[in-house]
Coordinates of C-alpha atoms in Angstrom, one line a residue:
X1 CA -38.6 67.8 73.0
X2 CA -34.8 67.7 73.8
X3 CA -33.4 67.2 77.2
X4 CA -32.1 70.8 77.2
X5 CA -35.6 72.2 76.3
X6 CA -37.2 70.1 79.0
X7 CA -34.8 71.5 81.6
X8 CA -35.3 75.1 80.4
X9 CA -39.1 74.5 80.5
X10 CA -38.7 73.4 84.1
X11 CA -36.8 76.6 85.0
X12 CA -39.6 78.7 83.5
X13 CA -42.3 76.6 85.3
X14 CA -40.6 77.0 88.7
X15 CA -40.2 80.8 88.1
X16 CA -43.9 81.0 87.4
X17 CA -44.7 79.1 90.5
X18 CA -42.6 81.5 92.6
X19 CA -44.3 84.5 91.1
X20 CA -47.8 83.0 91.8
X21 CA -46.9 82.1 95.4
X22 CA -45.3 85.4 96.4
X23 CA -43.9 88.1 94.1
X24 CA -40.7 89.2 95.7
X25 CA -41.6 92.9 95.3
X26 CA -44.7 92.5 97.6
X27 CA -44.2 94.4 100.8
X28 CA -46.4 92.5 103.2
X29 CA -44.8 89.8 105.3
X30 CA -44.8 86.1 104.4
X31 CA -46.5 83.5 106.5
X32 CA -44.4 80.5 107.6
X33 CA -45.9 78.2 104.9
X34 CA -45.1 80.6 102.1
X35 CA -41.6 81.2 103.4
X36 CA -40.9 77.5 103.4
X37 CA -42.3 77.0 99.9
X38 CA -40.4 80.1 98.7
X39 CA -37.2 78.7 100.1
X40 CA -37.7 75.2 98.6
X41 CA -38.6 76.5 95.2
X42 CA -35.5 78.8 95.1
X43 CA -33.4 75.7 95.8
X44 CA -35.1 73.8 92.9
X45 CA -34.7 76.8 90.6
X46 CA -31.0 77.0 91.4
X47 CA -30.4 73.4 90.7
X48 CA -32.4 73.6 87.4
X49 CA -30.5 76.7 86.3
X50 CA -27.1 74.9 86.7
X51 CA -28.3 71.8 84.8
X52 CA -29.9 73.8 82.0
X53 CA -26.8 76.0 81.7
X54 CA -24.5 73.0 81.3
X55 CA -26.7 71.6 78.5
X56 CA -26.6 75.0 76.8
X57 CA -22.8 75.1 76.9
X58 CA -22.6 71.7 75.3
X59 CA -25.0 72.9 72.5
X60 CA -23.2 76.3 72.1
X61 CA -26.5 78.0 72.9
X62 CA -25.3 81.4 74.0
X63 CA -28.7 83.0 73.9
X64 CA -30.2 80.5 76.3
X65 CA -27.2 80.9 78.6
X66 CA -27.9 84.6 78.8
X67 CA -31.6 84.0 79.4
X68 CA -30.8 81.6 82.3
X69 CA -28.4 84.1 83.9
X70 CA -31.0 86.8 83.7
X71 CA -33.6 84.6 85.4
X72 CA -31.1 84.1 88.2
X73 CA -30.4 87.8 88.4
X74 CA -34.0 88.9 88.2
X75 CA -35.8 86.2 90.1
X76 CA -33.5 84.1 92.3
X77 CA -31.1 86.7 93.7
X78 CA -33.9 89.1 94.9
X79 CA -35.6 86.3 96.6
X80 CA -32.5 85.1 98.4
X81 CA -31.7 88.6 99.5
X82 CA -35.3 89.0 100.9
X83 CA -35.0 85.6 102.7
X84 CA -31.7 86.7 104.1
X85 CA -33.5 89.8 105.5
X86 CA -36.4 87.8 106.9
X87 CA -34.0 85.3 108.7
X88 CA -31.4 87.9 109.7
X89 CA -31.7 86.8 113.3
X90 CA -31.8 83.1 112.6
X91 CA -28.2 82.1 112.6
X92 CA -28.9 78.6 111.2
X93 CA -30.9 79.8 108.3
X94 CA -28.4 82.7 107.6
X95 CA -25.5 80.2 107.4
X96 CA -27.6 78.1 105.1
X97 CA -28.8 80.9 102.8
X98 CA -25.5 82.9 102.5
X99 CA -23.6 80.3 100.3
X100 CA -26.8 79.9 98.2
X101 CA -26.9 83.6 97.6
X102 CA -23.3 83.8 96.8
X103 CA -23.5 80.9 94.4
X104 CA -26.5 82.5 92.7
X105 CA -24.6 85.7 92.3
X106 CA -21.6 83.9 90.8
X107 CA -24.0 82.1 88.4
X108 CA -25.5 85.4 87.2
X109 CA -21.9 86.8 86.8
X110 CA -21.2 84.3 84.0
X111 CA -23.2 86.4 81.5
X112 CA -23.5 89.7 83.2
X113 CA -20.5 92.0 83.4
X114 CA -22.0 94.1 86.1
X115 CA -22.6 91.1 88.4
X116 CA -19.1 89.8 87.4
X117 CA -17.5 93.1 88.4
X118 CA -19.3 93.2 91.7
X119 CA -18.6 89.6 92.5
X120 CA -14.8 89.9 91.9
X121 CA -14.8 92.8 94.4
X122 CA -17.2 91.1 96.8
X123 CA -14.7 90.7 99.7
X124 CA -12.4 93.5 98.8
X125 CA -12.4 96.5 101.3
X126 CA -11.9 99.1 98.6
X127 CA -14.6 98.7 95.9
X128 CA -14.2 100.8 92.8
X129 CA -17.6 100.0 91.4
X130 CA -19.5 101.1 94.5
X131 CA -18.8 104.7 93.3
X132 CA -18.6 104.4 89.5
X133 CA -20.9 101.5 88.5
X134 CA -24.0 103.7 88.1
X135 CA -22.0 106.0 85.8
X136 CA -20.6 103.1 83.8
X137 CA -23.8 101.1 83.5
X138 CA -24.1 101.8 79.8
X139 CA -20.6 100.5 79.4
X140 CA -21.5 97.3 81.2
X141 CA -24.6 96.8 79.2
X142 CA -22.8 96.9 75.8
X143 CA -19.9 94.9 77.2
X144 CA -22.4 92.0 77.7
X145 CA -23.5 92.4 74.1
X146 CA -20.0 92.5 72.6
X147 CA -19.0 89.3 74.5
X148 CA -22.1 87.3 73.6
X149 CA -23.3 88.6 70.2
X150 CA -21.5 87.5 67.1
X151 CA -23.0 90.4 65.2
X152 CA -21.4 93.0 67.4
X153 CA -17.8 93.7 66.4
X154 CA -16.9 97.1 67.7
X155 CA -16.9 98.6 71.2
X156 CA -15.6 102.1 71.9
X157 CA -15.5 103.6 75.4
X158 CA -14.0 106.9 76.4
X159 CA -14.4 108.7 79.7
X160 CA -12.3 110.7 82.1
X161 CA -9.4 109.0 84.0
X162 CA -10.4 107.2 87.2
X163 CA -13.7 105.7 86.2
X164 CA -12.3 102.2 85.7
X165 CA -12.4 101.7 81.9
X166 CA -9.1 99.8 81.8
X167 CA -10.2 97.6 84.7
X168 CA -13.5 97.0 83.0
X169 CA -11.8 95.8 79.9
X170 CA -9.6 93.5 81.9
X171 CA -12.7 92.1 83.5
X172 CA -14.2 91.6 80.1
X173 CA -11.1 89.7 79.0
X174 CA -11.3 87.5 82.1
X175 CA -15.0 86.9 81.5
X176 CA -14.5 86.0 77.8
X177 CA -11.9 83.5 78.7
X178 CA -14.2 81.9 81.3
X179 CA -16.9 81.5 78.6
X180 CA -14.5 80.5 75.8
X181 CA -11.0 79.1 76.8
X182 CA -10.1 78.9 73.1
X183 CA -10.4 82.6 72.5
X184 CA -7.4 84.6 71.3
X185 CA -6.8 88.2 72.4
X186 CA -4.2 90.9 71.3
X187 CA -3.9 93.9 73.6
X188 CA -2.1 97.1 72.3
X189 CA -1.1 100.0 74.5
X190 CA 1.3 103.0 74.2
X191 CA 3.8 101.9 76.9
X192 CA 5.5 98.7 78.0
X193 CA 4.5 99.3 81.6
X194 CA 0.8 99.5 80.6
X195 CA 1.1 96.2 78.7
X196 CA 2.6 94.4 81.6
X197 CA 0.2 95.9 84.2
X198 CA -2.8 94.9 82.2
X199 CA -1.5 91.4 81.6
X200 CA -0.8 91.0 85.4
X201 CA -4.3 92.3 86.4
X202 CA -6.1 89.9 84.1
X203 CA -4.1 87.0 85.5
X204 CA -4.8 88.2 89.1
X205 CA -8.5 88.3 88.4
X206 CA -8.5 84.8 86.9
X207 CA -6.4 83.5 89.9
X208 CA -8.9 84.6 92.5
X209 CA -11.2 82.1 94.2
X210 CA -14.1 84.3 93.3
X211 CA -13.3 83.8 89.6
X212 CA -13.3 80.0 90.0
X213 CA -16.7 80.3 91.7
X214 CA -18.1 81.9 88.5
X215 CA -16.3 79.6 86.2
X216 CA -15.8 76.3 88.1
X217 CA -14.4 74.5 85.0
X218 CA -11.5 77.0 84.7
X219 CA -8.4 74.8 84.6
X220 CA -5.7 77.4 85.3
X221 CA -2.9 78.7 83.2
X222 CA -0.8 76.6 80.8
X223 CA 2.8 76.5 79.9
X224 CA 3.0 80.1 78.6
X225 CA 2.9 82.6 81.4
X226 CA 4.9 85.7 81.0
X227 CA 4.6 89.5 81.6
X228 CA 3.2 89.9 78.1
X229 CA 1.3 86.7 77.3
X230 CA -0.3 83.5 78.6
X231 CA -2.3 80.5 77.5
X232 CA -4.9 78.4 79.3
X233 CA -4.5 74.8 80.5
X234 CA -7.8 73.6 78.9
X235 CA -7.3 75.5 75.6
X236 CA -6.4 74.3 72.2
X237 CA -4.5 77.6 71.5
X238 CA -0.8 77.9 71.9
X239 CA -1.2 81.4 73.2
X240 CA -4.5 82.9 74.3
X241 CA -3.4 86.4 75.2
X242 CA -0.7 88.7 74.0
X243 CA 0.1 92.3 75.0
X244 CA 2.3 94.5 72.8
X245 CA 3.2 98.2 72.6
X246 CA 1.7 100.2 69.7
X247 CA 4.9 99.9 67.6
X248 CA 5.7 96.5 68.9
X249 CA 6.1 93.2 67.1
X250 CA 2.7 91.8 65.9
X251 CA 3.8 89.5 63.1
X252 CA 2.9 85.9 63.7
X253 CA 0.2 86.7 66.3
X254 CA -3.5 86.2 65.8
X255 CA -6.4 87.6 67.7
X256 CA -10.1 87.0 67.7
X257 CA -10.4 90.1 69.8
X258 CA -8.1 93.1 69.5
X259 CA -8.0 95.8 72.2
X260 CA -6.6 99.3 72.0
X261 CA -6.1 100.7 75.5
X262 CA -4.8 104.3 75.9
X263 CA -3.0 104.2 72.6
X264 CA -1.7 107.7 73.2
X265 CA 0.2 109.1 76.1
X266 CA -1.1 112.5 77.3
X267 CA -2.1 115.7 75.5
X268 CA 1.3 116.3 73.9
X269 CA 1.0 113.1 71.9
X270 CA -2.7 113.6 71.2
X271 CA -2.1 116.9 69.6
X272 CA 0.8 115.6 67.4
X273 CA -1.0 115.0 64.2
X274 CA 1.9 113.1 62.6
X275 CA 2.2 110.7 65.5
X276 CA -1.6 110.2 65.5
X277 CA -1.5 109.3 61.8
X278 CA 1.2 106.8 62.4
X279 CA -0.6 105.2 65.3
X280 CA -3.8 105.0 63.2
X281 CA -2.0 103.2 60.4
X282 CA -0.8 100.6 62.9
X283 CA -4.4 100.1 64.0
X284 CA -5.9 99.7 60.5
X285 CA -2.9 98.1 59.0
X286 CA -0.7 95.9 61.2
X287 CA -3.1 95.2 64.1
X288 CA -6.3 94.5 62.3
X289 CA -4.5 92.3 59.8
X290 CA -4.0 89.9 62.7
X291 CA -7.6 88.8 62.6
X292 CA -8.5 85.1 62.5
X293 CA -11.5 85.9 60.2
X294 CA -13.9 88.7 59.3
X295 CA -15.6 88.5 62.7
X296 CA -12.7 90.0 64.7
X297 CA -14.0 92.0 67.6
X298 CA -12.4 95.4 68.4
X299 CA -12.4 97.1 71.8
X300 CA -10.9 100.6 72.0
X301 CA -10.8 102.6 75.2
X302 CA -9.2 105.8 76.3
X303 CA -9.6 109.5 77.1
X304 CA -10.1 111.6 74.1
X305 CA -7.6 114.4 74.3
X306 CA -7.7 115.9 70.8
X307 CA -9.6 115.7 67.5
X308 CA -6.6 113.9 66.0
X309 CA -7.1 110.9 68.4
X310 CA -7.0 107.7 66.4
X311 CA -10.0 106.4 68.3
X312 CA -12.2 109.1 66.7
X313 CA -10.9 108.2 63.2
X314 CA -11.6 104.6 64.1
X315 CA -15.2 105.4 65.0
X316 CA -15.7 107.3 61.7
X317 CA -14.1 104.4 59.8
X318 CA -16.5 101.9 61.3
X319 CA -19.5 103.8 60.0
X320 CA -20.8 107.2 59.0
X321 CA -24.3 106.3 60.2
X322 CA -24.3 106.2 64.0
X323 CA -27.7 106.3 65.7
X324 CA -28.6 107.6 69.0
X325 CA -30.1 105.2 71.5
X326 CA -32.2 105.5 74.7
X327 CA -29.0 104.7 76.6
X328 CA -27.5 107.9 77.6
X329 CA -24.1 108.6 76.0
X330 CA -24.3 105.7 73.6
X331 CA -24.6 105.6 69.8
X332 CA -24.9 102.4 67.7
X333 CA -24.6 101.1 64.2
X334 CA -27.4 98.8 63.0
X335 CA -27.2 96.6 60.0
X336 CA -29.9 95.7 57.5
X337 CA -31.2 92.9 59.8
X338 CA -31.6 95.3 62.7
X339 CA -28.5 93.8 64.5
X340 CA -26.3 96.2 66.6
X341 CA -22.9 95.8 65.1
X342 CA -21.0 98.6 66.9
X343 CA -21.3 100.9 69.9
X344 CA -19.6 104.2 70.6
X345 CA -19.8 105.3 74.3
X346 CA -18.5 108.7 75.5
X347 CA -19.3 109.5 79.1
X348 CA -18.8 113.1 80.2
X349 CA -17.9 114.2 83.8
X350 CA -20.6 116.9 83.6
X351 CA -23.8 115.9 81.8
X352 CA -24.1 117.7 78.4
X353 CA -27.7 118.8 79.1
X354 CA -27.9 119.4 82.9
X355 CA -24.3 120.3 83.6
X356 CA -24.5 118.1 86.7
X357 CA -21.9 115.6 87.8
X358 CA -22.3 112.1 86.3
X359 CA -20.2 110.6 89.1
X360 CA -21.7 112.2 92.2
X361 CA -20.5 109.6 94.5
X362 CA -16.9 110.4 93.5
X363 CA -16.8 114.0 92.2
X364 CA -19.3 116.7 93.1
X365 CA -20.8 119.0 90.5
X366 CA -19.1 121.9 92.3
X367 CA -15.7 120.3 92.2
X368 CA -16.0 119.5 88.4
X369 CA -17.2 123.0 87.6
X370 CA -14.1 124.4 89.4
X371 CA -12.0 122.0 87.4
X372 CA -13.6 123.4 84.2
X373 CA -12.6 126.9 85.2
X374 CA -9.1 125.8 86.2
X375 CA -8.3 123.7 83.1
X376 CA -10.0 125.8 80.5
X377 CA -10.1 124.1 77.0
X378 CA -8.4 120.9 78.4
X379 CA -11.5 120.2 80.4
X380 CA -13.5 119.7 77.2
X381 CA -11.3 116.8 76.1
X382 CA -10.0 115.3 79.4
X383 CA -13.4 115.4 81.3
X384 CA -16.0 115.8 78.6
X385 CA -14.7 113.7 75.7
X386 CA -15.4 116.6 73.3
X387 CA -12.0 117.9 72.3
X388 CA -11.9 121.3 70.7
X389 CA -10.2 121.6 67.3
X390 CA -6.9 123.2 67.6
X391 CA -6.9 124.3 63.9
X392 CA -9.5 126.1 61.9
X393 CA -11.5 127.5 64.9
X394 CA -13.3 130.4 63.4
X395 CA -14.9 131.6 66.6
X396 CA -12.5 130.6 69.4
X397 CA -13.1 132.4 72.7
X398 CA -10.0 134.6 72.1
X399 CA -11.4 135.8 68.8
X400 CA -14.7 137.1 70.2
X401 CA -15.6 140.3 71.9
X402 CA -16.6 140.0 75.6
X403 CA -18.5 142.2 78.0
X404 CA -18.3 142.4 81.8
X405 CA -21.5 144.3 82.2
X406 CA -24.3 145.4 79.9
X407 CA -24.4 149.1 78.9
X408 CA -26.5 151.3 81.2
X409 CA -30.1 152.1 80.4
X410 CA -32.8 150.0 78.7
X411 CA -32.0 148.3 75.4
X412 CA -33.4 150.0 72.4
X413 CA -34.2 146.7 70.8
X414 CA -34.3 143.0 71.8
X415 CA -34.2 140.4 69.0
X416 CA -33.7 136.7 68.6
X417 CA -33.3 134.2 65.8
X418 CA -34.5 130.7 66.1
X419 CA -33.1 127.8 64.2
X420 CA -35.6 124.9 64.5
X421 CA -34.2 121.4 64.4
X422 CA -34.3 119.5 61.1
X423 CA -33.9 116.1 62.6
X424 CA -34.1 114.5 66.1
X425 CA -30.6 114.9 67.2
X426 CA -30.3 118.6 66.2
X427 CA -30.7 121.4 68.7
X428 CA -33.4 124.1 68.8
X429 CA -31.0 127.1 68.9
X430 CA -32.2 130.6 69.7
X431 CA -29.8 133.3 70.8
X432 CA -31.4 136.4 72.4
X433 CA -29.5 139.7 72.0
X434 CA -29.9 143.3 73.3
X435 CA -29.1 146.4 71.3
X436 CA -28.3 149.8 72.9
X437 CA -27.8 151.7 69.6
X438 CA -25.7 151.2 66.5
X439 CA -24.7 147.8 65.4
X440 CA -23.4 146.4 68.7
X441 CA -25.4 143.5 70.0
X442 CA -25.0 141.8 73.4
X443 CA -25.8 138.1 73.8
X444 CA -27.7 137.8 77.1
X445 CA -29.5 134.4 76.9
X446 CA -30.2 131.5 74.6
X447 CA -32.6 128.6 74.2
X448 CA -30.6 125.5 73.3
X449 CA -32.4 122.2 73.6
X450 CA -32.6 118.9 71.6
X451 CA -36.4 119.1 71.3
X452 CA -38.8 119.9 68.5
X453 CA -40.2 123.5 68.1
X454 CA -43.7 122.5 68.9
X455 CA -42.6 121.1 72.3
X456 CA -41.0 124.4 73.2
X457 CA -43.8 126.9 72.4
X458 CA -44.5 127.7 76.1
X459 CA -40.9 128.2 76.8
X460 CA -40.5 130.4 73.8
X461 CA -43.4 132.6 75.0
X462 CA -41.8 132.8 78.4
X463 CA -38.6 134.0 76.9
X464 CA -40.5 136.6 74.8
X465 CA -42.1 137.9 78.0
X466 CA -39.0 137.7 80.1
X467 CA -36.8 139.7 77.7
X468 CA -39.6 141.7 76.0
X469 CA -38.4 140.5 72.6
X470 CA -39.4 143.0 69.9
X471 CA -38.6 140.8 66.8
X472 CA -38.8 137.0 66.9
X473 CA -37.1 135.8 63.6
X474 CA -36.8 132.2 62.7
X475 CA -35.7 130.1 59.8
X476 CA -38.7 128.6 58.1
X477 CA -37.0 126.3 55.5
X478 CA -38.4 123.3 57.3
X479 CA -41.0 124.4 59.8
X480 CA -43.4 127.0 58.5
X481 CA -45.9 126.6 61.3
X482 CA -43.9 128.3 64.0
X483 CA -45.2 131.7 63.0
X484 CA -48.9 130.8 63.7
X485 CA -48.1 128.7 66.7
X486 CA -46.3 131.5 68.5
X487 CA -48.8 134.2 67.4
X488 CA -51.8 132.1 68.6
X489 CA -50.1 131.3 71.9
X490 CA -49.0 134.9 72.5
X491 CA -52.5 136.1 71.9
X492 CA -54.0 133.5 74.2
X493 CA -51.5 133.9 77.0
X494 CA -51.3 137.7 76.9
X495 CA -48.3 139.6 78.0
X496 CA -45.7 140.9 75.7
X497 CA -46.4 140.7 71.9
X498 CA -43.5 140.3 69.6
X499 CA -43.3 140.7 65.8
X500 CA -42.8 137.2 64.2
X501 CA -40.7 137.1 61.1
X502 CA -40.0 133.9 59.1
X503 CA -36.9 133.9 57.0
X504 CA -36.2 131.4 54.1
X505 CA -32.4 130.9 53.7
X506 CA -31.0 130.0 50.3
X507 CA -27.3 130.2 51.0
X508 CA -25.2 127.1 51.8
X509 CA -24.7 126.8 55.5
X510 CA -20.9 126.8 55.5
X511 CA -20.8 129.7 53.1
X512 CA -23.2 131.7 55.2
X513 CA -21.2 131.1 58.3
X514 CA -18.0 132.2 56.6
X515 CA -19.6 135.3 55.1
X516 CA -21.1 136.4 58.4
X517 CA -17.9 135.7 60.4
X518 CA -16.4 139.2 60.2
X519 CA -19.5 141.0 61.4
X520 CA -20.1 138.4 64.1
X521 CA -16.7 139.0 65.5
X522 CA -17.0 142.8 65.1
X523 CA -20.5 143.5 66.4
X524 CA -21.6 140.6 68.7
X525 CA -20.5 140.8 72.4
X526 CA -20.5 137.7 74.5
X527 CA -20.7 137.5 78.3
X528 CA -17.5 136.4 80.2
X529 CA -17.1 132.7 80.9
X530 CA -17.6 132.9 84.6
X531 CA -21.0 134.7 84.1
X532 CA -22.6 131.9 82.0
X533 CA -22.2 128.7 83.9
X534 CA -25.3 129.1 85.9
X535 CA -27.3 129.5 82.7
X536 CA -26.9 125.9 81.3
X537 CA -28.5 126.5 77.9
X538 CA -26.5 129.7 77.3
X539 CA -23.3 127.9 78.4
X540 CA -23.9 125.0 76.1
X541 CA -24.8 127.3 73.2
X542 CA -21.5 129.3 73.6
X543 CA -19.5 126.0 74.0
X544 CA -20.8 124.7 70.7
X545 CA -20.4 128.0 68.9
X546 CA -16.8 128.5 70.0
X547 CA -15.7 125.0 69.0
X548 CA -16.9 125.3 65.4
X549 CA -14.1 124.5 63.0
X550 CA -13.8 125.5 59.3
X551 CA -11.2 122.8 58.8
X552 CA -12.6 119.7 60.5
X553 CA -16.1 118.0 60.5
X554 CA -18.4 119.4 63.1
X555 CA -20.8 117.0 64.9
X556 CA -23.1 120.0 65.6
X557 CA -23.4 123.4 64.1
X558 CA -26.8 124.6 65.3
X559 CA -25.4 127.3 67.6
X560 CA -23.1 129.0 65.0
X561 CA -25.8 128.6 62.3
X562 CA -28.4 130.4 64.4
X563 CA -26.0 133.2 65.3
X564 CA -25.0 133.6 61.6
X565 CA -28.6 134.0 60.6
X566 CA -29.1 136.6 63.4
X567 CA -26.1 138.5 62.0
X568 CA -27.5 138.2 58.5
X569 CA -30.9 139.5 59.6
X570 CA -29.8 142.3 61.9
X571 CA -26.2 143.2 61.1
X572 CA -25.1 142.0 57.7
X573 CA -24.2 144.6 55.0
X574 CA -27.5 144.1 53.3
X575 CA -29.5 145.1 56.4
X576 CA -27.0 147.3 58.2
X577 CA -28.9 150.4 57.2
X578 CA -32.1 149.0 58.6
X579 CA -30.8 147.5 61.8
X580 CA -28.7 150.5 62.6
X581 CA -31.6 152.9 62.4
X582 CA -34.2 150.7 64.2
X583 CA -35.9 152.7 66.9
X584 CA -37.6 151.3 70.0
X585 CA -40.9 149.8 68.8
X586 CA -44.1 151.6 69.5
X587 CA -46.1 149.2 71.6
X588 CA -49.4 150.7 70.5
X589 CA -48.6 149.8 66.9
X590 CA -47.7 146.2 67.5
X591 CA -49.9 145.6 70.5
X592 CA -47.1 145.0 72.9
X593 CA -48.1 145.0 76.6
X594 CA -47.1 143.7 80.0

């Protein structure tokens, strides 16, 4: 067994001994003997981690470096923190333990961006990450993977301004240089000031004493040290880092990592399709041709302000096969060997499902909802990272009929049309509409969840009872069991009994939506915006419906598809005569009851 493996084995053995003596999660107090042994073993573990890590650096063993840093973060740090609490009133022990705790934190920070970010801010009075780190934890997680994994080559992060995305990338650059002084980086931004500010911030991070605690072998900056570029003293590269504007001079420069940071300036540029096309050509042409080899890593960050944003085109260019993950707001690309090769992260201000603030320590839900009302469509792009198409919108809010109040009296008919999900990421979409006579229908509620139909049976029955739905129609192209499931559940539960109608649709989805569009705009009435925000599913349903575009690809079309099928069933020319003459249903005939 090699010396490195012997040392790593010693680390593992000490960790097991610590767990056997006293799991740090145990709540009861330690006796004096256990405390002393805990303290001594922590010291031995810390020394073994340093020695093992140095051996792994010599061998270029990144995977073991990461493992050692995780042992430090998950075993050593919690124990030091607990010992600090136990000896809080013992000045001698506190003075002895504090530098050990700090050194352990610095060690973990070598291969953990979250620890690195916190450690750099350790002694600063104003700590950005104290308010935003929880929101950005998915960004930190995949930042670690991009830095350490040779298979991962693309990292996209978009979120609202003020969460620290540019600062995070600057920390990533500093961390990468600490682990590899021979790295080369090209940074591209829209303005000269941005380029200079980022360069200065990276150098400031690397000039701090805290940085040298994390990377004690950092030798400082070399002979090149300008507002746009620098090299490192202990590097074999003439220039390690170069910052340029988007249309700046890139010839002669090489980058193992290329970063695009706020490549567009504001909404005016973002909606200028010609400019966006020019910027995209720079990204795929000039900039990416600066790669040292076919393993160039790309980092692209910004706030998505329009569907023309080059970042979105870049994401589509990377792959058409993005997969959802268990990490909220992250999608990945996986190769044939099950390696993650790319990540796309888009963090909204208001969660897409709950409509609650994702940054509660900085912005309350109430504040963000007020911003949504104030900013209108701009909120979708600036805060939610879901820009609305500015062309080809078939059902924009201004094109739809709205109502302030429902007509007086009881509705003559209540109907819904459910569109069951075909695959995991699709929505179960079910608009519920009231009819007071004629062909005018009023949208009053909707079920809109990313769950399978079978999981929603109880909620469907509750909606049938709540609204006294007369006809429950659904598309049975994929799921033909919904009919019997609902019928059996209605009978078992009692209450209101609806007629269940399965519809098989033959028409192409886009054609169907286009054909139903005139009647949808003519006969469907939508509630005013300020009346829907308390109903999260209805709000999300209308948001998706009103952003459907005929001219641009749509990530989701479940809302408009279900509404088009409703129109086809209850309003379209083929059924107008039937739907227009429908009378209130006789409960005795269908068994309806309360």
